[in-house]
């Protein structure tokens, strides 16, 4: 019997129309376009309207796949949504997404691993496919970061944006798809990037709201250092383990948190700039959505058999790298 690999067979995305540019932010906080561009690479980000949840974007991204693949939603076995901004606590956003896209034979659950949520989701979905248990899994990375950003905090509001990207994972019997993964976490640094209140440790009170403890906080400098060393380390591990030289790698698809982090990672890996995919200038950091949004934006470049390295780092801390052989020509 041939080995089963999990391969990506379609991609979809959704981005809200509303744009928040660096010039717009100059009017809100003490910052400027030159600083944001040179320190992060970001020019603008998308913002979803108030009153609409992350599921709205996830549903559109999944529906884009259903339409492009002419997929019968009843064939979908599982819907996974990687997000840290679910519509509501206690209910999985994925369950709602599955219902709304007509996947009534599927079950759905969320993965909470911040910026590494999509990679952890790839790992989870791949295991289900490789085992032979399921054949069609929709994995979505979606975050409405504007719902947890304090727009008076220039350390965070310049970075984050909203968006969703989705992939369809199916079995492959010819050796394409996910080849290897290297995933890690370290919770001892969780205070460096977190939302303090609203969880079981510090439930919501009038004071927690007044003290702005429901917004995302980060110690940017410290997170930056950990992001560079861990993302580079994971990427090097995956290359060495699979005997990949920089020449063997066709594309680096790295989490879009800061252009300087991506540059440092690709330099350490020895990957040339033209192989390093970026769209951070257009969307900022969309947390779980950055990697599938890259796949969507650059899908037409990928060729069957291309060696692609995914890499991510995020709150938790969570990080990792994955090696995938692209499975189709666009
Ligand atoms: O996706 C999850 C993981 N998250 C990340 O990977 C984010 C990692 N961190 C970062 O991307 C960067 O640390 C930031 C973009 C958040 C900040 O960049 P930085 O180069 O680390 O800046 P900094 O915090 O060290 O600040 C440098 C200077 C300071 O001024 P002084 O003290 O040197 O006079 C800040 O006050 O820049 C100032 N500054 C700003 N100036 C204009 C900080 N934020 C801003 C701003 N606009 N928005």
Coordinates of C-alpha atoms and ligand atoms in Angstrom, one line a residue:
X1 CA 0.0 0.0 0.0
X2 CA 1.2 3.5 -0.9
X3 CA 1.9 6.0 1.8
X4 CA -0.7 8.7 2.3
X5 CA 0.5 12.3 2.5
X6 CA -1.7 15.3 3.2
X7 CA -1.5 17.8 0.4
X8 CA -3.0 21.2 -0.1
X9 CA -5.3 21.0 -3.2
X10 CA -6.9 24.5 -3.1
X11 CA -6.6 27.8 -1.4
X12 CA -9.1 30.6 -0.7
X13 CA -9.0 34.0 1.1
X14 CA -11.1 36.9 2.4
X15 CA -10.0 40.4 3.2
X16 CA -12.2 43.2 4.4
X17 CA -12.4 46.1 2.1
X18 CA -11.7 48.8 4.7
X19 CA -8.0 49.9 4.6
X20 CA -6.2 51.4 7.6
X21 CA -3.0 53.0 6.2
X22 CA 0.0 54.3 8.0
X23 CA -1.1 57.8 7.2
X24 CA -4.5 57.0 8.9
X25 CA -2.6 55.8 12.0
X26 CA -0.5 59.0 12.1
X27 CA -3.8 60.8 13.0
X28 CA -4.5 58.3 15.9
X29 CA -1.2 57.7 17.6
X30 CA 2.3 59.4 17.7
X31 CA 3.8 57.5 14.8
X32 CA 4.7 58.1 11.2
X33 CA 4.8 56.2 7.9
X34 CA 8.6 56.3 7.7
X35 CA 9.0 54.7 11.1
X36 CA 6.4 52.0 10.5
X37 CA 7.7 51.1 7.0
X38 CA 11.3 51.0 8.1
X39 CA 10.8 49.1 11.4
X40 CA 8.1 46.6 10.2
X41 CA 7.6 46.7 6.4
X42 CA 3.9 47.4 6.8
X43 CA 2.1 50.1 4.7
X44 CA -1.5 49.3 5.3
X45 CA -3.9 46.7 6.9
X46 CA -7.5 45.6 6.5
X47 CA -10.2 46.2 9.1
X48 CA -13.4 44.3 9.5
X49 CA -16.5 46.3 10.4
X50 CA -17.6 46.4 14.1
X51 CA -20.3 43.9 14.9
X52 CA -19.1 41.2 12.6
X53 CA -17.1 38.3 13.9
X54 CA -14.1 36.3 12.6
X55 CA -16.5 33.7 11.2
X56 CA -17.6 36.1 8.5
X57 CA -14.1 36.1 7.0
X58 CA -13.6 32.4 7.6
X59 CA -16.9 31.5 5.8
X60 CA -16.0 33.6 2.8
X61 CA -12.5 32.0 2.6
X62 CA -13.9 28.5 2.8
X63 CA -16.7 29.3 0.3
X64 CA -14.0 30.5 -2.2
X65 CA -12.5 27.0 -2.1
X66 CA -15.9 25.3 -2.4
X67 CA -16.6 27.5 -5.5
X68 CA -13.2 27.1 -7.2
X69 CA -13.1 23.3 -6.6
X70 CA -16.8 22.8 -7.3
X71 CA -16.8 20.9 -4.0
X72 CA -20.0 19.4 -2.6
X73 CA -19.9 20.8 1.0
X74 CA -21.4 17.5 2.2
X75 CA -18.1 15.7 1.3
X76 CA -16.2 17.8 3.8
X77 CA -15.2 15.7 6.9
X78 CA -13.8 18.3 9.1
X79 CA -13.5 22.1 9.5
X80 CA -10.7 23.6 11.6
X81 CA -10.4 27.3 12.4
X82 CA -7.1 28.5 13.8
X83 CA -7.8 31.8 15.6
X84 CA -7.3 33.7 18.8
X85 CA -10.3 35.9 18.0
X86 CA -13.2 33.5 18.0
X87 CA -16.7 34.9 17.5
X88 CA -17.5 34.0 21.1
X89 CA -15.9 32.1 24.0
X90 CA -17.2 28.6 24.7
X91 CA -18.4 27.9 21.2
X92 CA -16.0 26.8 18.5
X93 CA -16.1 29.3 15.5
X94 CA -15.3 26.3 13.3
X95 CA -18.7 24.6 14.2
X96 CA -20.5 27.8 13.1
X97 CA -18.4 28.0 9.9
X98 CA -19.1 24.4 9.1
X99 CA -22.9 24.9 9.4
X100 CA -22.8 28.1 7.4
X101 CA -20.9 26.6 4.5
X102 CA -23.3 23.6 4.4
X103 CA -20.8 21.1 5.7
X104 CA -23.4 19.2 7.7
X105 CA -21.5 15.9 7.6
X106 CA -18.5 17.6 9.2
X107 CA -17.4 18.4 12.7
X108 CA -15.5 21.5 13.6
X109 CA -13.2 22.8 16.3
X110 CA -10.8 25.7 16.8
X111 CA -7.1 25.8 17.4
X112 CA -5.7 28.5 19.6
X113 CA -2.0 28.9 19.0
X114 CA -1.8 32.5 17.9
X115 CA 0.5 33.1 14.9
X116 CA 1.4 29.4 14.8
X117 CA -2.2 28.4 14.7
X118 CA -2.2 27.7 11.0
X119 CA 0.9 25.5 11.2
X120 CA -0.4 23.6 14.3
X121 CA -3.7 23.2 12.2
X122 CA -1.7 21.8 9.3
X123 CA -0.1 19.3 11.6
X124 CA -3.5 18.2 13.1
X125 CA -5.3 18.0 9.7
X126 CA -2.3 16.1 8.2
X127 CA -2.4 13.5 10.9
X128 CA -6.2 12.9 10.2
X129 CA -5.5 12.6 6.5
X130 CA -2.4 10.4 6.8
X131 CA -4.2 8.0 9.1
X132 CA -6.8 7.5 6.4
X133 CA -9.6 8.6 8.7
X134 CA -10.7 11.6 6.7
X135 CA -10.3 12.7 3.1
X136 CA -11.4 16.4 2.9
X137 CA -10.5 18.9 5.6
X138 CA -10.9 22.6 5.4
X139 CA -8.3 24.4 7.5
X140 CA -8.8 28.2 7.9
X141 CA -6.5 30.7 9.6
X142 CA -8.6 33.7 10.5
X143 CA -8.3 36.6 12.9
X144 CA -10.1 39.9 13.6
X145 CA -7.1 41.5 15.4
X146 CA -8.9 44.9 15.3
X147 CA -11.2 43.5 18.0
X148 CA -8.4 43.1 20.5
X149 CA -6.1 45.9 19.6
X150 CA -5.9 49.1 21.6
X151 CA -5.8 51.9 19.0
X152 CA -4.0 54.2 21.5
X153 CA -1.1 51.8 21.9
X154 CA 1.5 52.4 19.1
X155 CA 3.4 49.2 20.0
X156 CA 0.6 47.1 18.7
X157 CA -1.9 49.1 16.6
X158 CA 0.6 49.6 13.8
X159 CA 1.2 45.9 13.4
X160 CA -2.0 44.0 13.3
X161 CA -4.8 43.6 10.7
X162 CA -7.8 41.4 9.9
X163 CA -8.1 38.7 7.3
X164 CA -8.7 35.0 6.6
X165 CA -7.1 32.3 4.5
X166 CA -8.2 28.7 3.9
X167 CA -6.8 25.5 2.4
X168 CA -8.3 22.2 1.4
X169 CA -6.3 19.2 2.5
X170 CA -6.7 15.9 0.7
X171 CA -4.8 12.6 0.6
X172 CA -1.9 12.3 -1.9
X173 CA -0.5 9.0 -3.0
X174 CA 2.4 10.2 -5.1
X175 CA 4.7 11.8 -2.5
X176 CA 3.5 15.4 -2.6
X177 CA 2.1 17.3 0.3
X178 CA 3.4 17.5 3.9
X179 CA 6.9 15.9 4.3
X180 CA 8.0 16.9 7.8
X181 CA 7.3 19.3 10.6
X182 CA 9.2 20.7 13.6
X183 CA 6.8 22.3 16.1
X184 CA 7.6 23.6 19.6
X185 CA 6.1 25.7 22.4
X186 CA 7.3 27.4 25.6
X187 CA 4.7 28.7 27.9
X188 CA 7.2 30.3 30.4
X189 CA 7.3 33.4 28.2
X190 CA 3.6 33.8 27.8
X191 CA 3.5 37.2 29.6
X192 CA 5.6 38.8 26.9
X193 CA 2.7 38.6 24.4
X194 CA -0.8 38.1 25.8
X195 CA -4.3 39.4 26.7
X196 CA -4.3 39.5 30.5
X197 CA -8.0 39.4 31.4
X198 CA -11.1 37.6 30.2
X199 CA -9.8 34.1 30.9
X200 CA -10.2 31.9 34.0
X201 CA -7.2 33.4 35.7
X202 CA -8.4 37.0 35.6
X203 CA -12.1 37.0 34.7
X204 CA -13.7 40.1 33.3
X205 CA -14.6 42.9 35.8
X206 CA -15.3 46.6 35.5
X207 CA -11.7 47.2 36.7
X208 CA -10.2 44.8 34.1
X209 CA -12.0 46.7 31.4
X210 CA -11.0 50.2 32.7
X211 CA -7.4 49.0 33.0
X212 CA -7.4 47.9 29.4
X213 CA -6.5 44.3 30.2
X214 CA -8.6 42.9 27.4
X215 CA -6.4 44.3 24.7
X216 CA -3.4 42.5 23.3
X217 CA -0.1 43.5 24.9
X218 CA 3.4 42.7 23.7
X219 CA 7.0 43.4 24.8
X220 CA 8.0 44.0 21.2
X221 CA 11.7 44.0 21.6
X222 CA 11.8 40.8 23.5
X223 CA 9.3 39.0 21.3
X224 CA 11.3 40.1 18.3
X225 CA 14.5 38.4 19.6
X226 CA 12.7 35.2 20.4
X227 CA 10.9 35.2 17.0
X228 CA 14.1 35.5 15.0
X229 CA 16.0 32.9 16.9
X230 CA 13.2 30.3 17.1
X231 CA 11.9 30.7 13.6
X232 CA 15.4 30.5 12.1
X233 CA 16.2 27.5 14.4
X234 CA 13.1 25.6 13.4
X235 CA 13.6 26.3 9.7
X236 CA 17.3 25.2 9.9
X237 CA 16.2 22.0 11.7
X238 CA 13.7 21.1 9.0
X239 CA 16.2 21.8 6.2
X240 CA 18.9 19.8 7.8
X241 CA 16.6 16.9 8.7
X242 CA 15.5 16.7 5.1
X243 CA 18.9 17.3 3.5
X244 CA 17.7 20.5 1.8
X245 CA 20.2 23.1 0.8
X246 CA 19.1 26.7 0.2
X247 CA 19.1 25.8 -3.6
X248 CA 16.6 23.0 -3.0
X249 CA 14.1 25.3 -1.4
X250 CA 11.8 27.0 -3.9
X251 CA 9.9 29.3 -1.5
X252 CA 9.9 30.4 2.2
X253 CA 6.4 31.1 3.4
X254 CA 7.0 32.7 6.8
X255 CA 4.6 34.3 9.2
X256 CA 4.2 38.0 8.4
X257 CA 4.9 39.7 11.8
X258 CA 7.7 42.0 10.8
X259 CA 9.8 42.2 7.6
X260 CA 13.0 42.4 9.7
X261 CA 12.1 39.1 11.4
X262 CA 11.5 37.5 8.0
X263 CA 14.7 38.9 6.5
X264 CA 16.8 37.7 9.5
X265 CA 15.3 34.2 9.2
X266 CA 15.8 33.9 5.5
X267 CA 19.4 35.2 5.8
X268 CA 20.2 32.6 8.4
X269 CA 18.7 29.9 6.2
X270 CA 20.7 31.2 3.2
X271 CA 17.5 31.7 1.1
X272 CA 17.6 34.4 -1.6
X273 CA 15.2 37.3 -1.4
X274 CA 13.2 36.3 -4.5
X275 CA 12.3 33.0 -2.8
X276 CA 11.0 34.8 0.3
X277 CA 7.2 35.5 -0.1
X278 CA 5.9 38.7 1.4
X279 CA 2.6 40.5 1.6
X280 CA 3.1 42.2 5.0
X281 CA 3.1 45.6 3.3
X282 CA -0.5 45.1 2.3
X283 CA -2.1 43.3 5.3
X284 CA 0.2 43.7 8.4
X285 CA 0.2 40.9 10.8
X286 CA -3.1 38.9 10.5
X287 CA -2.0 36.3 13.1
X288 CA -3.3 32.9 12.1
X289 CA -4.1 34.1 8.6
X290 CA -0.7 35.2 7.3
X291 CA 0.5 31.9 5.9
X292 CA -2.7 30.9 4.0
X293 CA -3.0 34.5 2.7
X294 CA 0.5 34.1 1.3
X295 CA -0.4 30.8 -0.3
X296 CA -3.5 32.5 -1.9
X297 CA -1.6 35.5 -3.1
X298 CA 1.3 33.5 -4.6
X299 CA -0.6 30.4 -5.7
X300 CA 0.0 31.2 -9.4
X301 CA 3.8 31.0 -8.9
X302 CA 3.8 27.5 -7.3
X303 CA 4.5 24.5 -9.5
X304 CA 3.9 20.9 -8.7
X305 CA 6.8 19.5 -6.8
X306 CA 8.1 22.9 -5.5
X307 CA 9.8 22.6 -2.1
X308 CA 8.1 25.0 0.3
X309 CA 9.2 25.8 3.9
X310 CA 6.6 27.2 6.2
X311 CA 7.8 29.0 9.4
X312 CA 6.0 30.8 12.2
X313 CA 6.4 32.3 15.7
X314 CA 3.7 33.6 18.0
X315 CA 2.1 34.1 21.4
X316 CA 2.4 31.2 23.8
X317 CA 5.2 31.1 22.8
X318 CA 4.4 28.8 19.9
X319 CA 6.7 28.3 16.8
X320 CA 7.7 25.8 14.2
X321 CA 8.5 25.0 10.6
X322 CA 7.1 22.6 8.1
X323 CA 8.3 21.2 4.8
X324 CA 5.8 20.7 2.0
X325 CA 6.0 19.6 -1.6
X326 CA 3.4 21.6 -3.6
X327 CA 0.9 19.3 -5.2
X328 CA -0.6 21.1 -8.2
X329 CA 0.0 23.6 -11.0
X330 CA -2.4 26.5 -10.9
Ligands
LIG1 O1 3.2 37.8 15.5 C1 3.4 37.6 16.8 C2 4.8 38.0 17.2 N1 5.0 39.4 17.2 C3 6.1 39.9 16.7 O2 6.9 39.1 16.1 C4 6.4 41.3 16.9 C5 7.9 41.5 17.3 N2 8.3 42.9 17.6 C6 8.3 43.8 16.6 O3 8.0 43.6 15.5 C7 9.0 45.1 17.0 O4 9.6 45.0 18.3 C8 8.0 46.4 17.0 C9 7.6 46.7 15.6 C10 6.8 46.1 17.9 C11 8.8 47.6 17.6 O5 10.0 47.8 16.8 P1 11.4 48.0 17.6 O6 12.4 48.2 16.6 O7 11.6 46.8 18.5 O8 11.1 49.3 18.4 P2 11.3 49.6 19.9 O9 10.1 49.1 20.7 O10 12.6 49.2 20.4 O11 11.3 51.2 19.9 C12 12.3 51.9 19.3 C13 12.0 53.4 19.4 C14 11.6 53.9 20.7 O12 12.0 55.2 20.9 P3 13.4 55.5 21.7 O13 13.2 55.0 23.1 O14 14.5 54.8 21.0 O15 13.4 57.0 21.7 C15 10.1 53.8 20.7 O16 9.5 54.7 21.7 O17 10.9 53.7 18.5 C16 9.8 54.2 19.3 N3 8.6 53.7 18.8 C17 7.8 54.2 17.8 N4 8.0 55.4 17.1 C18 7.1 55.7 16.2 C19 7.9 52.5 19.2 N5 6.8 52.4 18.5 C20 6.7 53.4 17.6 C21 5.8 53.8 16.6 N6 6.0 54.9 15.9 N7 4.7 53.0 16.4

